[in-house]
């Protein structure tokens, strides 16, 4: 009896002990809450999940810098935020080092070598976007792990130390939130349809808040990366598992595609706005360029005086969104493959001309810029994290699987979702992707090419020093959200909390309609309707912004978006 009792006790201890790193740093994966706002003295992380923000902050506390914390936070998100945190996706990092040097790391997925421009065109010449959005064929060659290793050259801890908390979380498990339970329950049918095995995310009786999610296969993958570095993912057993999974489901990623994948160092997209310098992501993300066009189109138009969410200010912002997004469809794609006219479409004279037909009394017509086709469906799962440390390093990272839980295919034996990023290519000119965005030659599919993104990890510098670190998920709404958050702070003088959480709006040229978030003022909508604006169905939430702003006394104001489980941590 006594023996049985001790055995039960031992089993209980084993079940609930949660790894040395987590224990030593007071991180309890079975009991945690979101913190939406804090003031930090030395360093801070804001991310989509409390456990990931706590892991990043623990690394900062132990003496790591913002790059160390960004790596550890992303790896933790790959475990605790399967919606969008990932090993099987890609992302972008924009950072400023304490030396003042700026970096932009591109770890966007690439089209496999066997891909071609008509990959998703059926025998009747029609685009089959189900295949670019769900299942094995939707996957681009994942970039995240290469991106983390590229980032590591600016870090101070060993990669092994930075990946350990993620291994512990995957191995021991963590309690899922109500939101995660809802998300996983919503994809149970897809999990059966698009998998050749039964992943850890399947639960026949349904998930509920507080259930423990353990991911032993993912833990084993993370351990291979810990032991073998980048090759622990892109070669050997993990690569083999990816390719075997592809073969079982008609996917086309090969061993060669994986072995050849490299992250790229890009020159950050920079521009001035009044006394600030904005540093954001260049191609293959449209984010920095769109932000540049939109901010420059309003810079000399007294936006601040018009007031936050008045009909006047929303109309002006909508019209600059319309014009910038029309340029996105026509000109933007992977600049390694297509000559994107970045300089030409950001010149002051060009942007002035672009606004010549702007009429503050009525809606413009997207047809006079270019014709298009209506929105098909929307899904916007990506994730952003913002990090700052006490040395002056600042890092903004946005990373994605594209749709929530990517292609819904989990790599058998390796335990992670693979992306459905191929849908971010223009699968056929004029055919909208899942965000309703259309494109043409600039963003056509070619082997090895990166699909156009909207991710906008951004720093705002004041006197050359990081002042704001910001970004959000949200598909094509991302550049517009970052634009609004920055205007809310720099022009309308909102508090950081309101700048993040007040309802957002979105116009992307085509479809020619304004999308508003729940709580957007009805009176403003009516005024705009009278000017000729059409409104799409209201959305319950647009994006999840994570923001850090440096206060005049040097402390860090950290805001995690109120729309999800997002959480701020710092010290
Ligand atoms: N998959 C969303 C984006 O890259 O913008």
Coordinates of C-alpha atoms and ligand atoms in Angstrom, one line a residue:
X1 CA 0.0 0.0 0.0
X2 CA 2.8 2.3 1.1
X3 CA 4.7 1.4 -2.0
X4 CA 1.8 2.1 -4.3
X5 CA 1.2 5.4 -2.7
X6 CA 4.8 6.5 -3.3
X7 CA 4.6 5.3 -6.9
X8 CA 1.5 7.4 -7.4
X9 CA 3.2 10.4 -5.8
X10 CA 6.2 9.9 -8.0
X11 CA 4.0 9.7 -11.1
X12 CA 2.2 12.9 -10.1
X13 CA 5.5 14.7 -9.5
X14 CA 6.7 13.5 -12.9
X15 CA 3.5 14.6 -14.6
X16 CA 3.5 18.0 -13.1
X17 CA 7.2 18.8 -12.8
X18 CA 7.9 21.1 -15.6
X19 CA 11.5 21.2 -16.5
X20 CA 14.5 22.8 -15.0
X21 CA 14.5 26.1 -17.0
X22 CA 10.8 26.7 -16.4
X23 CA 11.1 25.8 -12.7
X24 CA 14.2 27.8 -12.1
X25 CA 12.6 30.8 -13.7
X26 CA 9.2 30.5 -11.9
X27 CA 7.3 29.7 -15.1
X28 CA 4.4 27.4 -14.4
X29 CA 2.9 26.1 -17.7
X30 CA -0.2 24.9 -15.9
X31 CA -1.1 28.2 -14.2
X32 CA -0.6 31.5 -16.0
X33 CA -2.5 34.6 -17.0
X34 CA -2.2 37.3 -19.6
X35 CA -0.8 40.7 -18.6
X36 CA -2.0 43.4 -21.0
X37 CA 0.1 46.3 -19.9
X38 CA 3.2 46.9 -17.9
X39 CA 6.0 49.4 -17.3
X40 CA 9.4 47.7 -17.4
X41 CA 12.7 49.2 -16.3
X42 CA 15.2 47.1 -18.2
X43 CA 13.7 44.7 -20.7
X44 CA 10.4 43.5 -22.1
X45 CA 8.7 41.1 -24.4
X46 CA 5.1 41.3 -25.8
X47 CA 3.9 38.3 -27.7
X48 CA 0.8 36.2 -28.5
X49 CA 1.2 34.0 -25.5
X50 CA 1.9 34.5 -21.8
X51 CA 4.3 31.6 -21.5
X52 CA 6.3 32.7 -24.6
X53 CA 6.6 36.3 -23.2
X54 CA 7.7 34.8 -19.8
X55 CA 10.3 32.7 -21.5
X56 CA 11.7 35.7 -23.4
X57 CA 11.8 37.8 -20.3
X58 CA 13.5 35.1 -18.3
X59 CA 16.3 35.0 -21.0
X60 CA 16.6 38.8 -20.7
X61 CA 16.8 38.6 -16.9
X62 CA 19.6 36.0 -17.2
X63 CA 21.6 38.5 -19.2
X64 CA 20.5 37.7 -22.7
X65 CA 19.9 40.5 -25.2
X66 CA 16.8 41.3 -27.3
X67 CA 18.0 38.9 -30.0
X68 CA 18.4 36.1 -27.5
X69 CA 14.9 36.8 -26.2
X70 CA 13.4 37.0 -29.7
X71 CA 14.8 33.5 -30.5
X72 CA 13.6 31.9 -27.3
X73 CA 10.2 33.6 -27.6
X74 CA 9.7 32.3 -31.1
X75 CA 10.7 28.8 -30.2
X76 CA 8.3 28.9 -27.2
X77 CA 5.5 30.1 -29.5
X78 CA 6.2 27.2 -31.8
X79 CA 5.1 25.0 -28.9
X80 CA 2.4 27.0 -27.0
X81 CA 0.8 28.9 -29.9
X82 CA 0.3 26.3 -32.7
X83 CA -2.1 28.6 -34.4
X84 CA 0.7 30.7 -35.8
X85 CA 3.9 30.1 -33.8
X86 CA 5.9 27.7 -35.9
X87 CA 8.8 25.6 -37.1
X88 CA 7.0 24.9 -40.4
X89 CA 6.4 28.5 -41.5
X90 CA 8.4 31.6 -42.0
X91 CA 8.8 35.2 -41.0
X92 CA 10.7 38.5 -40.9
X93 CA 12.8 40.2 -38.3
X94 CA 13.6 43.9 -38.2
X95 CA 16.0 45.0 -35.5
X96 CA 18.4 47.7 -34.3
X97 CA 21.6 46.7 -32.5
X98 CA 22.9 48.7 -29.6
X99 CA 25.6 49.9 -32.0
X100 CA 22.9 51.6 -34.1
X101 CA 23.3 49.0 -37.0
X102 CA 19.9 48.0 -38.4
X103 CA 19.1 44.5 -39.7
X104 CA 16.3 42.9 -41.6
X105 CA 16.3 39.1 -41.8
X106 CA 14.1 37.4 -44.4
X107 CA 13.1 33.9 -43.6
X108 CA 10.0 33.8 -45.8
X109 CA 9.1 30.4 -47.2
X110 CA 10.1 29.7 -50.8
X111 CA 8.3 27.9 -53.6
X112 CA 9.7 24.4 -54.0
X113 CA 11.8 23.6 -57.1
X114 CA 9.0 21.6 -58.6
X115 CA 6.6 24.5 -58.3
X116 CA 5.5 26.4 -61.4
X117 CA 3.2 29.3 -62.2
X118 CA 0.2 27.1 -63.0
X119 CA 0.6 24.8 -60.0
X120 CA -2.9 25.4 -58.8
X121 CA -4.7 25.7 -62.2
X122 CA -7.0 22.8 -62.9
X123 CA -7.7 21.0 -66.2
X124 CA -10.4 23.7 -67.0
X125 CA -7.9 26.5 -66.6
X126 CA -9.4 27.6 -63.3
X127 CA -7.4 28.3 -60.1
X128 CA -8.1 25.7 -57.4
X129 CA -7.3 27.7 -54.3
X130 CA -8.3 24.8 -52.0
X131 CA -5.0 23.2 -53.0
X132 CA -3.0 26.4 -52.4
X133 CA -4.7 26.8 -48.9
X134 CA -5.1 23.4 -47.4
X135 CA -3.0 20.2 -47.3
X136 CA 0.4 19.2 -48.4
X137 CA 0.6 21.0 -51.8
X138 CA -0.1 24.4 -50.1
X139 CA 3.3 24.3 -48.3
X140 CA 6.3 26.4 -49.2
X141 CA 9.8 25.4 -48.0
X142 CA 9.8 26.5 -44.4
X143 CA 12.2 29.3 -43.3
X144 CA 11.7 29.8 -39.6
X145 CA 14.6 27.6 -38.3
X146 CA 17.0 29.1 -40.8
X147 CA 15.8 32.5 -39.6
X148 CA 16.4 31.7 -36.0
X149 CA 20.0 30.6 -36.8
X150 CA 20.6 33.8 -38.9
X151 CA 19.3 35.8 -35.9
X152 CA 21.6 33.9 -33.6
X153 CA 24.7 35.8 -34.8
X154 CA 23.4 38.8 -32.9
X155 CA 22.7 36.8 -29.7
X156 CA 24.9 36.0 -26.8
X157 CA 23.6 32.7 -25.4
X158 CA 24.2 29.3 -27.0
X159 CA 21.3 28.2 -29.3
X160 CA 21.0 25.1 -27.0
X161 CA 20.2 27.4 -24.1
X162 CA 17.6 29.3 -26.1
X163 CA 15.8 26.2 -27.3
X164 CA 15.7 24.4 -23.9
X165 CA 12.5 26.2 -22.6
X166 CA 10.6 25.2 -25.8
X167 CA 11.7 21.6 -25.4
X168 CA 10.5 21.5 -21.8
X169 CA 7.1 23.0 -22.8
X170 CA 6.7 20.5 -25.6
X171 CA 7.8 17.5 -23.5
X172 CA 6.0 18.3 -20.2
X173 CA 3.0 20.0 -21.8
X174 CA 1.1 23.1 -20.9
X175 CA -2.5 24.0 -20.1
X176 CA -4.3 25.5 -23.1
X177 CA -6.4 28.6 -23.0
X178 CA -10.1 28.8 -23.9
X179 CA -9.1 30.5 -27.2
X180 CA -6.7 27.7 -28.1
X181 CA -9.3 25.1 -27.2
X182 CA -11.8 26.9 -29.6
X183 CA -9.2 27.1 -32.3
X184 CA -8.2 23.4 -32.1
X185 CA -11.9 22.3 -31.9
X186 CA -12.6 24.3 -35.1
X187 CA -10.0 22.4 -37.1
X188 CA -10.7 18.8 -35.9
X189 CA -12.4 17.9 -39.3
X190 CA -9.5 19.4 -41.3
X191 CA -7.0 17.6 -39.1
X192 CA -8.6 14.3 -40.1
X193 CA -8.9 15.3 -43.8
X194 CA -5.4 16.7 -44.3
X195 CA -3.3 14.3 -42.3
X196 CA -2.0 10.8 -42.9
X197 CA -1.6 10.0 -39.2
X198 CA -3.1 11.3 -35.9
X199 CA -1.4 14.4 -34.7
X200 CA -1.2 15.5 -31.0
X201 CA -3.8 18.2 -31.8
X202 CA -6.6 15.6 -32.4
X203 CA -9.0 15.0 -29.5
X204 CA -12.2 13.1 -30.2
X205 CA -14.0 14.3 -27.1
X206 CA -13.0 17.9 -27.9
X207 CA -10.5 20.3 -26.3
X208 CA -11.4 22.5 -23.3
X209 CA -9.7 25.3 -21.4
X210 CA -7.2 23.9 -19.0
X211 CA -6.5 20.6 -20.9
X212 CA -2.8 19.8 -21.1
X213 CA -1.3 19.7 -24.6
X214 CA 1.9 17.5 -24.7
X215 CA 3.9 17.3 -28.0
X216 CA 6.5 14.6 -27.7
X217 CA 7.2 14.5 -31.5
X218 CA 7.7 18.2 -31.6
X219 CA 10.0 17.9 -28.5
X220 CA 12.1 15.3 -30.4
X221 CA 12.4 17.6 -33.4
X222 CA 13.5 20.5 -31.2
X223 CA 16.1 18.2 -29.6
X224 CA 17.5 17.3 -33.0
X225 CA 17.8 21.1 -33.7
X226 CA 19.5 21.5 -30.3
X227 CA 22.0 18.7 -31.1
X228 CA 22.6 19.3 -34.8
X229 CA 21.8 23.0 -35.4
X230 CA 20.2 24.1 -38.6
X231 CA 20.9 20.6 -40.1
X232 CA 18.7 19.1 -37.3
X233 CA 15.8 20.5 -39.3
X234 CA 16.9 20.9 -42.9
X235 CA 18.7 17.6 -43.1
X236 CA 18.7 14.1 -41.6
X237 CA 15.7 12.7 -39.7
X238 CA 13.5 15.9 -39.7
X239 CA 14.0 16.6 -43.4
X240 CA 13.3 12.9 -44.1
X241 CA 10.1 13.1 -42.1
X242 CA 9.0 16.2 -44.0
X243 CA 9.6 14.7 -47.4
X244 CA 7.9 11.4 -46.4
X245 CA 4.9 13.4 -45.3
X246 CA 4.9 15.3 -48.6
X247 CA 5.0 12.1 -50.5
X248 CA 2.0 10.7 -48.6
X249 CA -0.1 13.8 -49.4
X250 CA 1.0 14.8 -52.9
X251 CA 3.2 17.7 -51.6
X252 CA 6.3 18.7 -53.6
X253 CA 8.9 19.8 -51.0
X254 CA 12.1 17.7 -51.6
X255 CA 15.2 17.0 -49.6
X256 CA 17.1 19.2 -51.9
X257 CA 14.7 22.1 -51.3
X258 CA 15.2 21.8 -47.6
X259 CA 19.0 21.5 -47.8
X260 CA 19.2 24.6 -50.0
X261 CA 17.0 26.8 -47.9
X262 CA 18.8 29.9 -46.6
X263 CA 17.5 33.0 -44.8
X264 CA 18.5 36.3 -46.4
X265 CA 19.8 39.5 -44.9
X266 CA 18.0 42.4 -46.5
X267 CA 18.5 46.2 -46.3
X268 CA 15.7 47.4 -44.0
X269 CA 13.2 49.7 -45.7
X270 CA 13.7 53.1 -44.1
X271 CA 12.0 56.5 -44.5
X272 CA 11.4 59.6 -42.4
X273 CA 8.1 60.8 -40.9
X274 CA 8.3 64.2 -39.4
X275 CA 11.0 63.9 -36.7
X276 CA 11.0 60.1 -36.7
X277 CA 12.8 57.5 -38.8
X278 CA 10.7 54.4 -39.6
X279 CA 12.6 51.1 -40.1
X280 CA 10.5 48.3 -41.6
X281 CA 10.6 45.2 -43.8
X282 CA 11.5 45.4 -47.5
X283 CA 10.5 42.9 -50.2
X284 CA 9.4 40.2 -50.2
X285 CA 7.1 41.9 -47.7
X286 CA 4.9 44.7 -49.0
X287 CA 4.7 45.9 -45.4
X288 CA 7.5 48.5 -45.2
X289 CA 6.7 49.9 -48.7
X290 CA 3.0 50.3 -48.1
X291 CA 3.6 51.9 -44.7
X292 CA 6.0 54.3 -46.4
X293 CA 3.5 55.2 -49.1
X294 CA 0.7 55.7 -46.7
X295 CA 2.6 57.7 -44.1
X296 CA 4.1 60.0 -46.7
X297 CA 0.7 60.5 -48.4
X298 CA -0.7 61.9 -45.1
X299 CA 2.4 63.6 -43.7
X300 CA 1.6 67.1 -44.8
X301 CA -2.2 66.9 -44.5
X302 CA -2.8 67.8 -40.9
X303 CA -4.1 64.4 -40.0
X304 CA -3.7 65.0 -36.3
X305 CA -5.9 68.1 -36.3
X306 CA -8.7 66.1 -38.0
X307 CA -9.0 64.0 -34.9
X308 CA -9.0 60.3 -34.1
X309 CA -11.7 58.4 -36.0
X310 CA -13.6 61.4 -37.3
X311 CA -15.2 61.0 -40.8
X312 CA -12.5 63.4 -42.1
X313 CA -9.5 61.4 -40.8
X314 CA -10.9 58.0 -41.6
X315 CA -11.7 59.1 -45.2
X316 CA -8.2 60.5 -45.8
X317 CA -6.6 57.3 -44.4
X318 CA -8.9 55.1 -46.4
X319 CA -8.0 56.9 -49.6
X320 CA -4.2 56.5 -49.0
X321 CA -4.8 52.8 -48.2
X322 CA -6.7 52.4 -51.5
X323 CA -3.9 53.9 -53.5
X324 CA -1.1 52.1 -51.8
X325 CA -2.8 48.7 -52.1
X326 CA -3.5 49.2 -55.8
X327 CA 0.3 49.6 -56.2
X328 CA 0.8 46.4 -54.1
X329 CA -1.2 44.4 -56.6
X330 CA 0.6 45.9 -59.6
X331 CA 4.2 46.2 -58.6
X332 CA 5.1 44.1 -55.5
X333 CA 6.7 40.6 -55.3
X334 CA 10.0 39.0 -54.5
X335 CA 12.6 41.6 -55.7
X336 CA 15.1 38.7 -56.3
X337 CA 12.8 37.7 -59.2
X338 CA 11.0 40.8 -60.2
X339 CA 12.2 44.4 -60.6
X340 CA 10.0 46.1 -57.9
X341 CA 10.1 49.9 -58.5
X342 CA 10.6 50.7 -54.9
X343 CA 12.3 54.1 -55.4
X344 CA 9.9 55.2 -58.1
X345 CA 6.7 54.5 -56.1
X346 CA 8.0 56.2 -52.9
X347 CA 9.2 59.4 -54.5
X348 CA 7.6 62.5 -53.2
X349 CA 6.4 63.6 -56.7
X350 CA 4.9 60.2 -57.4
X351 CA 3.0 60.2 -54.1
X352 CA 1.8 63.7 -54.6
X353 CA 0.5 62.8 -58.1
X354 CA -1.1 59.7 -56.6
X355 CA -3.3 62.0 -54.4
X356 CA -4.2 64.5 -57.1
X357 CA -7.6 62.9 -57.6
X358 CA -8.3 62.7 -53.9
X359 CA -11.6 64.4 -53.1
X360 CA -12.3 65.0 -49.3
X361 CA -16.0 65.0 -50.0
X362 CA -16.5 61.7 -51.7
X363 CA -15.2 58.1 -52.1
X364 CA -12.8 57.4 -55.0
X365 CA -13.6 54.4 -57.2
X366 CA -11.1 51.5 -57.2
X367 CA -12.1 50.7 -60.8
X368 CA -10.5 53.8 -62.1
X369 CA -7.2 52.5 -60.8
X370 CA -7.6 48.9 -62.0
X371 CA -10.4 46.3 -62.2
X372 CA -10.6 43.4 -59.7
X373 CA -12.7 40.7 -58.2
X374 CA -14.4 40.3 -54.9
X375 CA -13.2 38.9 -51.6
X376 CA -13.5 35.1 -51.2
X377 CA -12.8 34.4 -47.6
X378 CA -10.7 35.8 -44.9
X379 CA -8.3 34.3 -42.3
X380 CA -5.4 36.1 -40.8
X381 CA -3.3 34.1 -38.5
X382 CA 0.2 35.2 -38.1
X383 CA 1.9 36.4 -35.0
X384 CA 4.1 39.3 -33.9
X385 CA 6.5 39.8 -31.0
X386 CA 8.2 43.0 -29.9
X387 CA 11.4 42.9 -27.7
X388 CA 13.6 45.6 -26.1
X389 CA 16.5 45.2 -23.7
X390 CA 18.4 47.6 -21.4
X391 CA 21.4 47.9 -23.8
X392 CA 19.5 49.6 -26.6
X393 CA 18.8 46.5 -28.8
X394 CA 15.2 46.4 -30.3
X395 CA 13.7 43.6 -32.2
X396 CA 10.4 43.3 -34.1
X397 CA 9.5 39.8 -35.5
X398 CA 6.4 38.8 -37.4
X399 CA 6.1 35.1 -38.3
X400 CA 3.4 33.0 -39.8
X401 CA 2.0 29.7 -41.1
X402 CA -0.4 31.8 -43.2
X403 CA -3.8 30.5 -42.3
X404 CA -4.5 29.6 -38.6
X405 CA -2.7 26.2 -38.1
X406 CA -1.3 26.6 -41.7
X407 CA -2.2 23.9 -44.2
X408 CA -3.7 21.9 -41.3
X409 CA -1.1 19.2 -42.1
X410 CA 1.2 18.1 -39.3
X411 CA 4.5 16.5 -40.3
X412 CA 4.1 12.9 -39.2
X413 CA 6.7 12.0 -36.6
X414 CA 8.0 15.6 -36.4
X415 CA 4.9 17.1 -34.7
X416 CA 4.6 20.6 -36.3
X417 CA 2.2 22.2 -38.7
X418 CA 3.5 23.0 -42.1
X419 CA 2.5 26.3 -43.7
X420 CA 0.0 27.0 -46.5
X421 CA 2.1 30.0 -47.7
X422 CA 1.9 29.2 -51.4
X423 CA -1.5 30.9 -51.3
X424 CA 0.3 34.2 -50.8
X425 CA 1.5 34.0 -54.4
X426 CA -0.8 35.2 -57.1
X427 CA -2.0 31.7 -58.1
X428 CA -3.6 33.2 -61.2
X429 CA -3.7 36.9 -62.3
X430 CA -6.9 38.5 -60.9
X431 CA -7.8 35.5 -58.6
X432 CA -7.9 36.7 -55.0
X433 CA -5.9 34.9 -52.3
X434 CA -7.4 34.1 -48.9
X435 CA -7.2 37.8 -48.0
X436 CA -9.0 38.8 -51.1
X437 CA -5.8 40.4 -52.5
X438 CA -5.0 40.0 -56.1
X439 CA -1.7 40.3 -58.0
X440 CA 0.0 39.6 -61.3
X441 CA 3.4 38.8 -62.8
X442 CA 5.3 40.4 -59.9
X443 CA 4.0 37.8 -57.5
X444 CA 3.6 34.8 -59.9
X445 CA 4.9 31.4 -58.8
X446 CA 8.4 30.5 -59.8
X447 CA 10.7 27.8 -58.3
X448 CA 12.7 29.2 -55.4
X449 CA 10.8 32.5 -55.3
X450 CA 9.4 33.9 -52.1
X451 CA 5.7 34.8 -52.0
X452 CA 4.7 38.4 -51.3
X453 CA 3.9 39.1 -47.7
X454 CA 2.1 41.9 -45.8
X455 CA 4.0 41.4 -42.6
X456 CA 5.3 44.7 -41.2
X457 CA 7.6 44.3 -38.2
X458 CA 8.6 48.0 -37.6
X459 CA 10.8 50.2 -35.4
X460 CA 10.3 53.9 -35.0
X461 CA 13.5 55.8 -34.1
X462 CA 13.7 59.1 -32.4
X463 CA 17.1 60.8 -32.4
X464 CA 18.4 57.6 -33.9
X465 CA 17.3 55.5 -30.9
X466 CA 14.5 52.9 -30.8
X467 CA 11.3 54.7 -29.6
X468 CA 8.6 52.2 -30.7
X469 CA 8.7 48.5 -31.6
X470 CA 5.5 47.4 -33.2
X471 CA 3.8 44.8 -35.4
X472 CA 0.7 42.6 -35.7
X473 CA -0.7 39.6 -37.5
X474 CA -3.7 40.1 -39.8
X475 CA -2.8 39.2 -43.4
X476 CA -3.4 42.1 -45.8
X477 CA -4.7 44.2 -42.9
X478 CA -1.2 44.3 -41.3
X479 CA 0.3 47.4 -43.0
X480 CA -3.0 49.3 -42.4
X481 CA -3.0 48.3 -38.7
X482 CA 0.6 49.4 -38.2
X483 CA -0.2 52.6 -40.1
X484 CA -3.2 53.2 -37.7
X485 CA -1.3 52.3 -34.5
X486 CA 1.4 54.7 -35.5
X487 CA -1.0 57.5 -36.5
X488 CA -2.9 56.9 -33.2
X489 CA 0.3 57.6 -31.3
X490 CA 2.2 60.1 -33.5
X491 CA -0.7 62.2 -34.8
X492 CA -3.8 61.7 -32.6
X493 CA -2.0 61.5 -29.3
X494 CA -3.8 58.4 -28.0
X495 CA -2.4 56.4 -25.1
X496 CA -0.4 53.4 -26.1
X497 CA -3.2 51.2 -24.8
X498 CA -5.8 52.9 -26.9
X499 CA -3.6 53.1 -29.9
X500 CA -3.4 49.3 -29.8
X501 CA -6.9 48.4 -28.7
X502 CA -9.3 51.0 -30.2
X503 CA -11.2 49.5 -33.2
X504 CA -9.4 49.4 -36.5
X505 CA -10.5 49.7 -40.1
X506 CA -9.2 48.4 -43.4
X507 CA -9.4 49.2 -47.1
X508 CA -7.2 47.3 -49.6
X509 CA -8.3 48.8 -52.9
X510 CA -10.0 45.6 -54.0
X511 CA -12.6 44.6 -53.0
X512 CA -13.7 48.2 -52.9
X513 CA -15.2 48.2 -49.4
X514 CA -14.3 49.4 -46.0
X515 CA -13.9 46.8 -43.3
X516 CA -14.5 47.9 -39.7
X517 CA -13.9 46.3 -36.4
X518 CA -16.6 45.9 -33.7
X519 CA -17.0 49.2 -31.8
X520 CA -16.1 51.4 -34.7
X521 CA -18.2 54.6 -34.4
X522 CA -21.6 54.3 -36.2
X523 CA -21.9 58.0 -36.8
X524 CA -18.6 58.0 -38.7
X525 CA -19.8 55.0 -40.8
X526 CA -23.0 56.9 -41.7
X527 CA -21.0 60.0 -42.8
X528 CA -18.8 57.8 -44.9
X529 CA -21.7 56.0 -46.4
X530 CA -23.1 59.3 -47.4
X531 CA -19.9 60.1 -49.2
X532 CA -20.2 56.8 -51.2
X533 CA -18.2 54.3 -49.2
X534 CA -19.4 50.7 -49.0
X535 CA -18.9 48.7 -45.8
X536 CA -18.2 45.0 -45.6
X537 CA -19.6 42.9 -42.7
X538 CA -18.1 44.1 -39.4
X539 CA -15.4 41.9 -38.0
X540 CA -15.1 40.9 -34.3
X541 CA -11.4 41.6 -34.2
X542 CA -8.7 42.9 -36.5
X543 CA -5.2 41.8 -35.6
X544 CA -3.2 41.6 -32.4
X545 CA -0.7 44.4 -32.0
X546 CA 2.3 44.0 -29.6
X547 CA 3.8 47.4 -28.8
X548 CA 6.7 48.7 -26.8
X549 CA 7.3 52.4 -26.4
X550 CA 10.2 54.1 -24.6
X551 CA 8.9 56.7 -22.1
X552 CA 10.6 60.0 -21.5
X553 CA 12.3 58.6 -18.3
X554 CA 13.7 55.7 -20.3
X555 CA 11.3 53.1 -18.9
X556 CA 9.5 50.8 -21.3
X557 CA 5.7 50.9 -21.8
X558 CA 4.6 47.5 -22.9
X559 CA 1.2 46.8 -24.4
X560 CA -0.1 43.4 -25.4
X561 CA -3.2 43.4 -27.6
X562 CA -6.5 42.9 -25.7
X563 CA -8.0 40.9 -28.5
X564 CA -6.5 37.5 -27.6
X565 CA -4.3 35.7 -25.1
X566 CA -1.5 38.1 -25.9
X567 CA 0.7 39.0 -22.9
X568 CA 3.4 41.4 -21.9
X569 CA 6.3 40.5 -19.6
X570 CA 9.3 42.5 -18.4
X571 CA 11.4 43.6 -15.5
Ligands
LIG1 N1 0.7 35.1 -44.8 C1 0.4 36.4 -44.5 C2 1.5 37.4 -44.9 O1 2.6 36.9 -45.1 O2 1.3 38.5 -45.1

